[in-house]
């Protein structure tokens, strides 16, 4: 049994050390952040970025500016994703699988609203093989009729039918906010007639527009810049410099509009409240702190947590909620996402708006502000350590003409956030138009007007 005296001494020791190590901790944060940044260069017309993690494995990805916001027809991004790592001019799909398994590698393809990602994870000594494979996939894939009908279209249909209420609500919120472009859903809805727009020929044409040197970035986590460039130069030589297909990317700039959509759905309900947020190219640290203050599920399992949404969800059975800023190249969407039984979702939505109004009135305590800044700092640093997140962020920024994310600068900017800046940020959101999406039991879920939101 631990004595009260020993516990008190330990607590006192921790407190005494806290002030002595404050400066050292800040330096550690900055060092860790700067050490986790990607270095970028141009290799034979291809944007290349790498980060040396000094580990035994490497993650390598081709990030193409071919997410759903750029597709000229619905379903093309998903079609291109599903054709990845199938038959090429040099290898059959079976050979790709067998060779990758023999090397212990893992392959996957996925997409965001702005990027299509082809990723390989492997032992770092196998960098030459997987660099060659990714180059081959984007420049020599066969878009065959039988694979489209037997595999690609079937998988697209399955994904259409497995969309959750929250996925549908997020898509609806984006559609209300931006209409087209960023407003395009991540996956086509179940009622979208994919066969009208997508076939092996249209996907092949979209590939010619997406897979060009100016439209891709090659990003590695766990490789040196020199080591990566050595293999990118010969293997990506065959990637075309410009598009030769009949389809062009939809490059219309994002324009925020706002609005409301309501969709009936059988099962758990979802509700999304969104406002114009911060884009990837903007420095708005107060938005990150506001998202941390609203928060969501507590990081401490036996505690409700200090965040506004965590407290609201704790009083609503089976409800879950969290806030986040979704940053895109030319726009941002600050979202409050709520899921659960319709009655619980309604209660949390009402309390979330009241909490946001409380922040806008300046009622945030100094302690809660300190906790929110610390949480925002942790979220940024921990996210930068996740290879998948870092690769997508670095690659997307490069293909958009920007620079790779500078984590140290982002973390340092959080120190400038004050209670007054947080108040102004919340008030700005509430004064503007919201984008609201309700999916589920529409008899219970509130309208935006019921919450006092302007759409």
Coordinates of C-alpha atoms in Angstrom, one line a residue:
X1 CA 0.0 0.0 0.0
X2 CA 1.3 3.4 -0.9
X3 CA 1.5 5.7 2.1
X4 CA -0.1 9.2 2.1
X5 CA 3.3 10.7 2.9
X6 CA 4.9 9.0 -0.1
X7 CA 2.1 10.1 -2.4
X8 CA 2.4 13.7 -1.2
X9 CA 6.1 13.8 -1.7
X10 CA 5.7 12.4 -5.2
X11 CA 3.1 15.1 -6.0
X12 CA 5.3 17.8 -4.7
X13 CA 8.2 16.6 -6.7
X14 CA 6.1 16.6 -9.9
X15 CA 4.9 20.1 -9.2
X16 CA 8.4 21.4 -8.5
X17 CA 9.7 19.9 -11.7
X18 CA 6.9 21.3 -13.8
X19 CA 8.1 24.9 -13.8
X20 CA 11.8 23.9 -14.3
X21 CA 11.0 21.9 -17.4
X22 CA 8.5 24.2 -19.1
X23 CA 11.1 25.7 -21.4
X24 CA 12.7 22.4 -22.1
X25 CA 9.4 20.9 -23.0
X26 CA 8.7 23.6 -25.5
X27 CA 12.1 23.0 -27.1
X28 CA 11.4 19.3 -27.2
X29 CA 8.1 20.0 -29.0
X30 CA 9.8 22.2 -31.5
X31 CA 12.6 19.7 -32.1
X32 CA 10.2 16.8 -32.5
X33 CA 8.1 18.8 -34.9
X34 CA 10.9 20.0 -37.1
X35 CA 12.4 16.5 -37.1
X36 CA 9.1 15.2 -38.4
X37 CA 8.9 17.4 -41.4
X38 CA 9.2 16.3 -45.0
X39 CA 12.0 17.5 -47.3
X40 CA 10.9 18.2 -50.8
X41 CA 12.5 18.5 -54.2
X42 CA 11.9 18.1 -57.9
X43 CA 13.2 15.0 -59.7
X44 CA 12.8 15.0 -63.5
X45 CA 9.6 16.9 -63.3
X46 CA 8.1 14.9 -60.5
X47 CA 7.6 16.4 -57.0
X48 CA 9.3 14.3 -54.4
X49 CA 9.2 14.5 -50.6
X50 CA 10.8 12.3 -48.0
X51 CA 11.2 12.0 -44.2
X52 CA 14.0 9.9 -42.7
X53 CA 12.6 8.1 -39.6
X54 CA 15.6 5.7 -39.2
X55 CA 13.3 2.7 -38.8
X56 CA 13.4 -0.7 -40.5
X57 CA 10.3 0.0 -42.6
X58 CA 9.3 2.5 -45.3
X59 CA 6.0 3.9 -46.5
X60 CA 6.0 5.1 -50.1
X61 CA 3.0 6.6 -51.9
X62 CA 2.0 8.3 -55.1
X63 CA -0.4 11.1 -54.2
X64 CA -2.3 12.3 -57.2
X65 CA -4.6 15.4 -57.5
X66 CA -7.5 13.2 -58.4
X67 CA -9.8 13.2 -55.4
X68 CA -13.6 13.4 -55.8
X69 CA -13.6 17.2 -56.1
X70 CA -11.7 16.9 -59.4
X71 CA -13.6 14.1 -61.1
X72 CA -15.6 15.3 -64.1
X73 CA -18.1 12.5 -63.7
X74 CA -19.3 10.8 -60.4
X75 CA -17.6 7.6 -59.5
X76 CA -14.4 8.0 -61.6
X77 CA -12.1 8.4 -58.5
X78 CA -13.4 5.3 -56.9
X79 CA -13.1 3.5 -60.2
X80 CA -9.5 4.5 -60.6
X81 CA -8.8 3.5 -56.9
X82 CA -10.3 0.0 -57.5
X83 CA -8.2 -0.6 -60.7
X84 CA -5.0 0.0 -58.8
X85 CA -2.6 -3.0 -58.4
X86 CA -4.4 -5.1 -61.0
X87 CA -3.0 -6.1 -64.4
X88 CA -0.3 -3.9 -65.9
X89 CA 1.6 -4.1 -69.2
X90 CA 4.4 -5.9 -67.5
X91 CA 2.8 -7.8 -64.5
X92 CA -0.4 -9.6 -63.9
X93 CA -2.4 -8.8 -60.7
X94 CA -1.5 -12.2 -59.4
X95 CA 2.2 -11.6 -59.9
X96 CA 2.0 -8.3 -58.1
X97 CA 0.3 -10.0 -55.1
X98 CA 2.8 -12.8 -55.0
X99 CA 5.9 -10.6 -55.3
X100 CA 4.7 -8.2 -52.7
X101 CA 3.9 -11.0 -50.3
X102 CA 7.3 -12.6 -50.8
X103 CA 8.9 -9.3 -49.8
X104 CA 6.5 -8.9 -46.9
X105 CA 5.0 -5.7 -48.4
X106 CA 1.5 -4.3 -48.1
X107 CA -0.3 -2.4 -50.8
X108 CA -3.4 -0.2 -50.6
X109 CA -5.3 2.5 -52.5
X110 CA -7.6 5.1 -51.0
X111 CA -8.8 8.6 -51.7
X112 CA -9.8 11.8 -50.0
X113 CA -11.8 14.7 -51.5
X114 CA -8.6 16.1 -53.0
X115 CA -6.2 13.2 -53.4
X116 CA -6.0 9.7 -54.7
X117 CA -3.3 7.7 -52.9
X118 CA -1.5 4.5 -54.0
X119 CA 0.6 3.3 -51.0
X120 CA 3.1 0.6 -50.3
X121 CA 4.6 -0.4 -47.0
X122 CA 7.7 -2.6 -46.9
X123 CA 11.1 -3.3 -45.5
X124 CA 13.3 -0.3 -46.4
X125 CA 15.8 -2.4 -48.4
X126 CA 13.0 -3.1 -50.9
X127 CA 12.6 0.6 -51.9
X128 CA 13.7 0.0 -55.6
X129 CA 11.1 -2.7 -56.2
X130 CA 8.1 -0.8 -54.8
X131 CA 9.2 2.5 -56.4
X132 CA 9.2 0.7 -59.8
X133 CA 5.9 -1.0 -59.0
X134 CA 4.1 2.3 -58.2
X135 CA 5.5 3.9 -61.3
X136 CA 4.2 1.0 -63.3
X137 CA 0.8 1.1 -61.8
X138 CA 0.2 4.7 -62.7
X139 CA 1.6 4.5 -66.2
X140 CA 1.0 1.0 -67.4
X141 CA -2.2 -0.3 -65.8
X142 CA -4.6 -2.2 -68.2
X143 CA -8.2 -1.0 -67.8
X144 CA -9.9 -4.1 -69.1
X145 CA -13.6 -4.7 -69.6
X146 CA -13.7 -8.0 -67.8
X147 CA -12.0 -6.6 -64.6
X148 CA -14.4 -3.7 -64.6
X149 CA -17.5 -5.8 -64.7
X150 CA -16.2 -8.7 -62.5
X151 CA -14.4 -6.7 -59.8
X152 CA -14.5 -2.9 -60.0
X153 CA -18.2 -2.2 -60.5
X154 CA -19.1 -4.9 -58.0
X155 CA -16.9 -3.3 -55.3
X156 CA -18.3 0.2 -56.1
X157 CA -21.8 -1.1 -55.6
X158 CA -20.9 -2.7 -52.3
X159 CA -19.3 0.5 -51.0
X160 CA -22.4 2.5 -52.1
X161 CA -24.6 0.3 -50.0
X162 CA -22.4 0.3 -46.9
X163 CA -22.3 4.0 -46.3
X164 CA -23.0 4.9 -42.6
X165 CA -25.4 7.7 -41.5
X166 CA -22.3 9.8 -40.5
X167 CA -20.7 9.4 -43.9
X168 CA -23.9 10.5 -45.6
X169 CA -24.3 13.4 -43.3
X170 CA -20.7 14.6 -43.9
X171 CA -21.3 14.3 -47.7
X172 CA -24.5 16.3 -47.4
X173 CA -22.8 19.0 -45.3
X174 CA -20.1 19.3 -47.9
X175 CA -22.7 19.5 -50.7
X176 CA -24.6 22.2 -48.8
X177 CA -21.4 24.1 -48.2
X178 CA -19.8 23.9 -51.7
X179 CA -22.4 22.4 -54.0
X180 CA -19.9 20.9 -56.7
X181 CA -16.2 20.2 -56.4
X182 CA -15.6 19.8 -52.7
X183 CA -19.3 19.2 -52.4
X184 CA -19.0 15.9 -54.4
X185 CA -19.5 12.9 -52.1
X186 CA -16.5 10.7 -51.2
X187 CA -18.5 7.7 -52.5
X188 CA -21.4 7.9 -54.9
X189 CA -24.7 7.5 -53.1
X190 CA -26.7 4.3 -53.6
X191 CA -29.1 6.0 -56.0
X192 CA -26.4 7.4 -58.3
X193 CA -26.5 5.5 -61.6
X194 CA -22.8 4.7 -61.7
X195 CA -23.1 2.6 -64.9
X196 CA -24.2 5.7 -66.8
X197 CA -21.0 7.6 -66.0
X198 CA -18.3 5.0 -65.3
X199 CA -16.9 2.2 -67.4
X200 CA -13.4 0.9 -68.2
X201 CA -13.0 3.5 -70.9
X202 CA -14.0 6.6 -68.8
X203 CA -11.7 5.4 -66.0
X204 CA -8.8 5.0 -68.4
X205 CA -9.4 8.5 -69.7
X206 CA -9.5 9.8 -66.2
X207 CA -6.2 8.1 -65.5
X208 CA -4.6 9.9 -68.4
X209 CA -5.7 13.2 -66.8
X210 CA -4.8 12.3 -63.2
X211 CA -1.5 10.4 -63.7
X212 CA 0.8 13.1 -65.1
X213 CA 4.1 14.4 -63.7
X214 CA 2.6 17.8 -62.9
X215 CA -0.3 16.2 -61.1
X216 CA 1.4 13.7 -58.8
X217 CA 3.9 13.7 -55.9
X218 CA 6.0 10.8 -54.7
X219 CA 6.2 10.8 -50.9
X220 CA 8.2 8.5 -48.6
X221 CA 8.3 8.1 -44.8
X222 CA 11.4 6.1 -43.9
X223 CA 13.8 7.0 -46.8
X224 CA 16.5 9.5 -47.4
X225 CA 16.0 12.2 -50.1
X226 CA 19.0 11.0 -52.1
X227 CA 17.9 7.3 -51.8
X228 CA 14.4 8.1 -53.0
X229 CA 15.5 10.4 -55.8
X230 CA 17.9 7.7 -57.1
X231 CA 15.0 5.4 -58.0
X232 CA 12.3 7.9 -58.8
X233 CA 14.3 9.4 -61.7
X234 CA 14.6 6.2 -63.8
X235 CA 11.3 4.5 -62.9
X236 CA 9.0 7.6 -63.3
X237 CA 10.6 8.6 -66.6
X238 CA 7.7 6.9 -68.5
X239 CA 5.0 8.9 -66.7
X240 CA 3.6 11.4 -69.2
X241 CA 4.2 15.1 -68.7
X242 CA 0.7 16.2 -69.7
X243 CA -2.8 14.7 -70.2
X244 CA -3.7 13.0 -73.5
X245 CA -7.2 11.8 -72.6
X246 CA -10.6 13.1 -73.5
X247 CA -11.5 14.0 -69.9
X248 CA -10.1 16.9 -67.9
X249 CA -10.0 17.5 -64.2
X250 CA -12.6 19.7 -62.6
X251 CA -10.5 22.5 -61.2
X252 CA -13.3 25.0 -60.2
X253 CA -12.2 26.9 -57.1
X254 CA -14.2 26.2 -53.9
X255 CA -16.9 28.7 -52.9
X256 CA -18.7 28.5 -49.6
X257 CA -22.5 28.8 -49.8
X258 CA -24.2 27.2 -46.8
X259 CA -27.5 25.4 -46.6
X260 CA -29.4 22.5 -45.1
X261 CA -30.1 18.9 -46.2
X262 CA -32.2 16.2 -44.5
X263 CA -32.2 12.5 -45.4
X264 CA -34.3 9.8 -43.9
X265 CA -32.2 6.8 -42.8
X266 CA -33.1 3.6 -40.9
X267 CA -30.7 3.0 -38.0
X268 CA -28.6 5.4 -35.8
X269 CA -28.9 9.0 -36.7
X270 CA -26.2 11.5 -37.5
X271 CA -26.1 15.3 -37.5
X272 CA -23.4 17.6 -38.9
X273 CA -23.1 21.3 -38.2
X274 CA -20.5 23.0 -40.3
X275 CA -19.1 26.5 -40.9
X276 CA -16.4 28.0 -43.1
X277 CA -13.1 26.9 -41.5
X278 CA -9.4 27.3 -42.1
X279 CA -7.8 26.0 -45.4
X280 CA -4.4 24.2 -45.5
X281 CA -2.7 27.3 -46.6
X282 CA -4.1 29.6 -43.9
X283 CA -2.6 30.2 -40.4
X284 CA -5.6 30.3 -38.1
X285 CA -4.4 28.7 -34.9
X286 CA -7.6 29.9 -33.1
X287 CA -9.6 27.5 -35.2
X288 CA -7.5 24.5 -34.1
X289 CA -7.9 25.6 -30.4
X290 CA -11.6 26.1 -30.9
X291 CA -11.9 22.5 -32.3
X292 CA -9.9 21.2 -29.3
X293 CA -12.1 23.2 -26.8
X294 CA -15.3 21.8 -28.3
X295 CA -13.5 18.5 -28.5
X296 CA -15.3 15.2 -28.3
X297 CA -14.6 11.9 -26.5
X298 CA -12.3 12.2 -23.5
X299 CA -8.8 10.9 -23.8
X300 CA -9.0 9.6 -20.2
X301 CA -11.3 6.6 -20.1
X302 CA -12.6 7.2 -16.5
X303 CA -13.2 10.9 -17.0
X304 CA -15.9 12.9 -18.9
X305 CA -13.2 15.4 -19.9
X306 CA -13.2 19.1 -20.1
X307 CA -14.4 19.6 -23.6
X308 CA -17.9 21.0 -24.3
X309 CA -19.0 18.1 -26.6
X310 CA -17.7 15.5 -24.2
X311 CA -19.8 16.9 -21.4
X312 CA -22.9 17.2 -23.7
X313 CA -22.5 13.6 -24.9
X314 CA -22.1 12.3 -21.4
X315 CA -25.7 13.3 -20.6
X316 CA -27.2 11.8 -23.8
X317 CA -27.3 8.0 -23.9
X318 CA -25.2 6.3 -26.6
X319 CA -24.3 9.6 -28.3
X320 CA -20.9 10.5 -29.7
X321 CA -19.7 13.8 -30.9
X322 CA -16.5 15.6 -31.9
X323 CA -15.4 18.8 -33.6
X324 CA -12.7 19.1 -36.2
X325 CA -11.5 21.5 -38.9
X326 CA -11.3 19.8 -42.3
X327 CA -8.6 21.7 -44.2
X328 CA -8.5 21.7 -48.0
X329 CA -6.2 23.5 -50.4
X330 CA -8.5 26.5 -50.9
X331 CA -11.1 26.1 -48.3
X332 CA -11.9 24.7 -44.8
X333 CA -14.9 23.3 -43.1
X334 CA -15.2 23.5 -39.3
X335 CA -17.5 20.6 -38.4
X336 CA -19.4 19.4 -35.3
X337 CA -20.3 15.7 -36.0
X338 CA -22.8 13.9 -33.8
X339 CA -24.1 10.3 -34.0
X340 CA -26.4 8.1 -31.9
X341 CA -30.1 7.6 -31.2
X342 CA -32.1 10.5 -32.7
X343 CA -33.2 11.9 -29.3
X344 CA -29.7 11.9 -28.0
X345 CA -28.4 13.5 -31.2
X346 CA -30.9 16.3 -30.9
X347 CA -29.9 17.0 -27.3
X348 CA -26.2 17.1 -28.1
X349 CA -26.8 19.3 -31.1
X350 CA -28.7 21.8 -29.0
X351 CA -26.0 21.8 -26.3
X352 CA -23.2 22.1 -28.9
X353 CA -24.7 25.3 -30.4
X354 CA -25.2 26.7 -26.9
X355 CA -21.6 25.9 -26.0
X356 CA -20.4 27.6 -29.2
X357 CA -22.5 30.6 -28.3
X358 CA -21.0 30.6 -24.8
X359 CA -17.5 30.7 -26.3
X360 CA -18.6 33.6 -28.5
X361 CA -19.8 35.5 -25.4
X362 CA -16.3 35.2 -23.9
X363 CA -17.2 32.8 -21.0
X364 CA -14.2 30.5 -21.5
X365 CA -12.1 30.1 -18.4
X366 CA -8.4 30.5 -18.4
X367 CA -7.9 26.9 -17.3
X368 CA -10.1 25.6 -20.1
X369 CA -8.2 27.7 -22.7
X370 CA -4.9 26.3 -21.4
X371 CA -6.2 22.8 -21.7
X372 CA -7.5 23.4 -25.2
X373 CA -4.2 24.8 -26.4
X374 CA -2.4 21.8 -24.9
X375 CA -4.9 19.4 -26.6
X376 CA -4.5 21.2 -29.9
X377 CA -0.7 20.9 -29.6
X378 CA -0.9 17.2 -28.8
X379 CA -3.4 16.6 -31.7
X380 CA -1.1 18.3 -34.2
X381 CA 2.1 16.5 -33.1
X382 CA 0.5 13.1 -32.7
X383 CA -1.1 13.4 -36.2
X384 CA 2.3 14.3 -37.7
X385 CA 3.7 11.1 -36.4
X386 CA 1.2 9.0 -38.2
X387 CA 2.8 8.1 -41.5
X388 CA -0.5 7.8 -43.4
X389 CA -1.6 11.3 -42.4
X390 CA 1.7 12.9 -43.0
X391 CA 2.1 11.3 -46.4
X392 CA -1.3 12.5 -47.6
X393 CA -0.8 16.0 -46.2
X394 CA 2.7 16.4 -47.7
X395 CA 1.7 15.0 -51.1
X396 CA -1.5 17.0 -51.3
X397 CA 0.2 20.2 -50.5
X398 CA 3.0 19.5 -53.1
X399 CA 0.6 18.8 -56.0
X400 CA -1.4 21.9 -55.1
X401 CA 1.7 24.0 -55.6
X402 CA 2.4 24.6 -51.9
X403 CA 5.1 23.4 -49.5
X404 CA 5.1 20.4 -47.2
X405 CA 3.5 21.1 -43.8
X406 CA 5.8 22.8 -41.3
X407 CA 4.7 21.2 -38.0
X408 CA 7.0 23.3 -35.8
X409 CA 5.5 26.6 -37.1
X410 CA 1.9 25.3 -36.7
X411 CA 2.6 24.3 -33.1
X412 CA 4.3 27.5 -32.2
X413 CA 1.4 29.6 -33.6
X414 CA -0.9 28.0 -30.9
X415 CA 0.9 30.1 -28.3
X416 CA -0.6 33.3 -29.8
X417 CA -4.2 32.2 -29.2
X418 CA -5.9 34.3 -26.5
X419 CA -9.4 34.2 -25.0
X420 CA -10.3 37.2 -27.1
X421 CA -9.2 35.6 -30.4
X422 CA -11.2 32.5 -29.5
X423 CA -14.2 34.6 -28.8
X424 CA -13.9 36.4 -32.1
X425 CA -13.5 33.1 -34.0
X426 CA -16.6 31.6 -32.5
X427 CA -18.6 34.7 -33.1
X428 CA -17.5 34.8 -36.7
X429 CA -18.8 31.3 -37.2
X430 CA -22.1 31.9 -35.7
X431 CA -22.6 35.2 -37.6
X432 CA -22.1 33.5 -40.9
X433 CA -24.1 30.8 -42.8
X434 CA -24.0 27.3 -41.5
X435 CA -24.2 24.1 -43.5
X436 CA -26.4 21.6 -41.6
X437 CA -27.0 17.9 -42.5
X438 CA -29.5 15.6 -40.7
X439 CA -29.6 11.9 -41.5
X440 CA -31.9 9.5 -39.6
X441 CA -35.2 10.0 -37.9
X442 CA -36.2 13.3 -39.3
X443 CA -39.3 13.5 -37.0
X444 CA -36.9 14.0 -34.1
X445 CA -33.8 15.6 -35.6
X446 CA -33.9 19.4 -35.4
X447 CA -33.9 21.9 -38.2
X448 CA -31.1 24.5 -38.4
X449 CA -33.7 27.1 -37.5
X450 CA -34.6 25.3 -34.3
X451 CA -31.0 25.6 -33.2
X452 CA -30.8 29.3 -34.0
X453 CA -28.5 28.8 -37.0
X454 CA -28.6 30.8 -40.2
X455 CA -28.4 28.8 -43.4

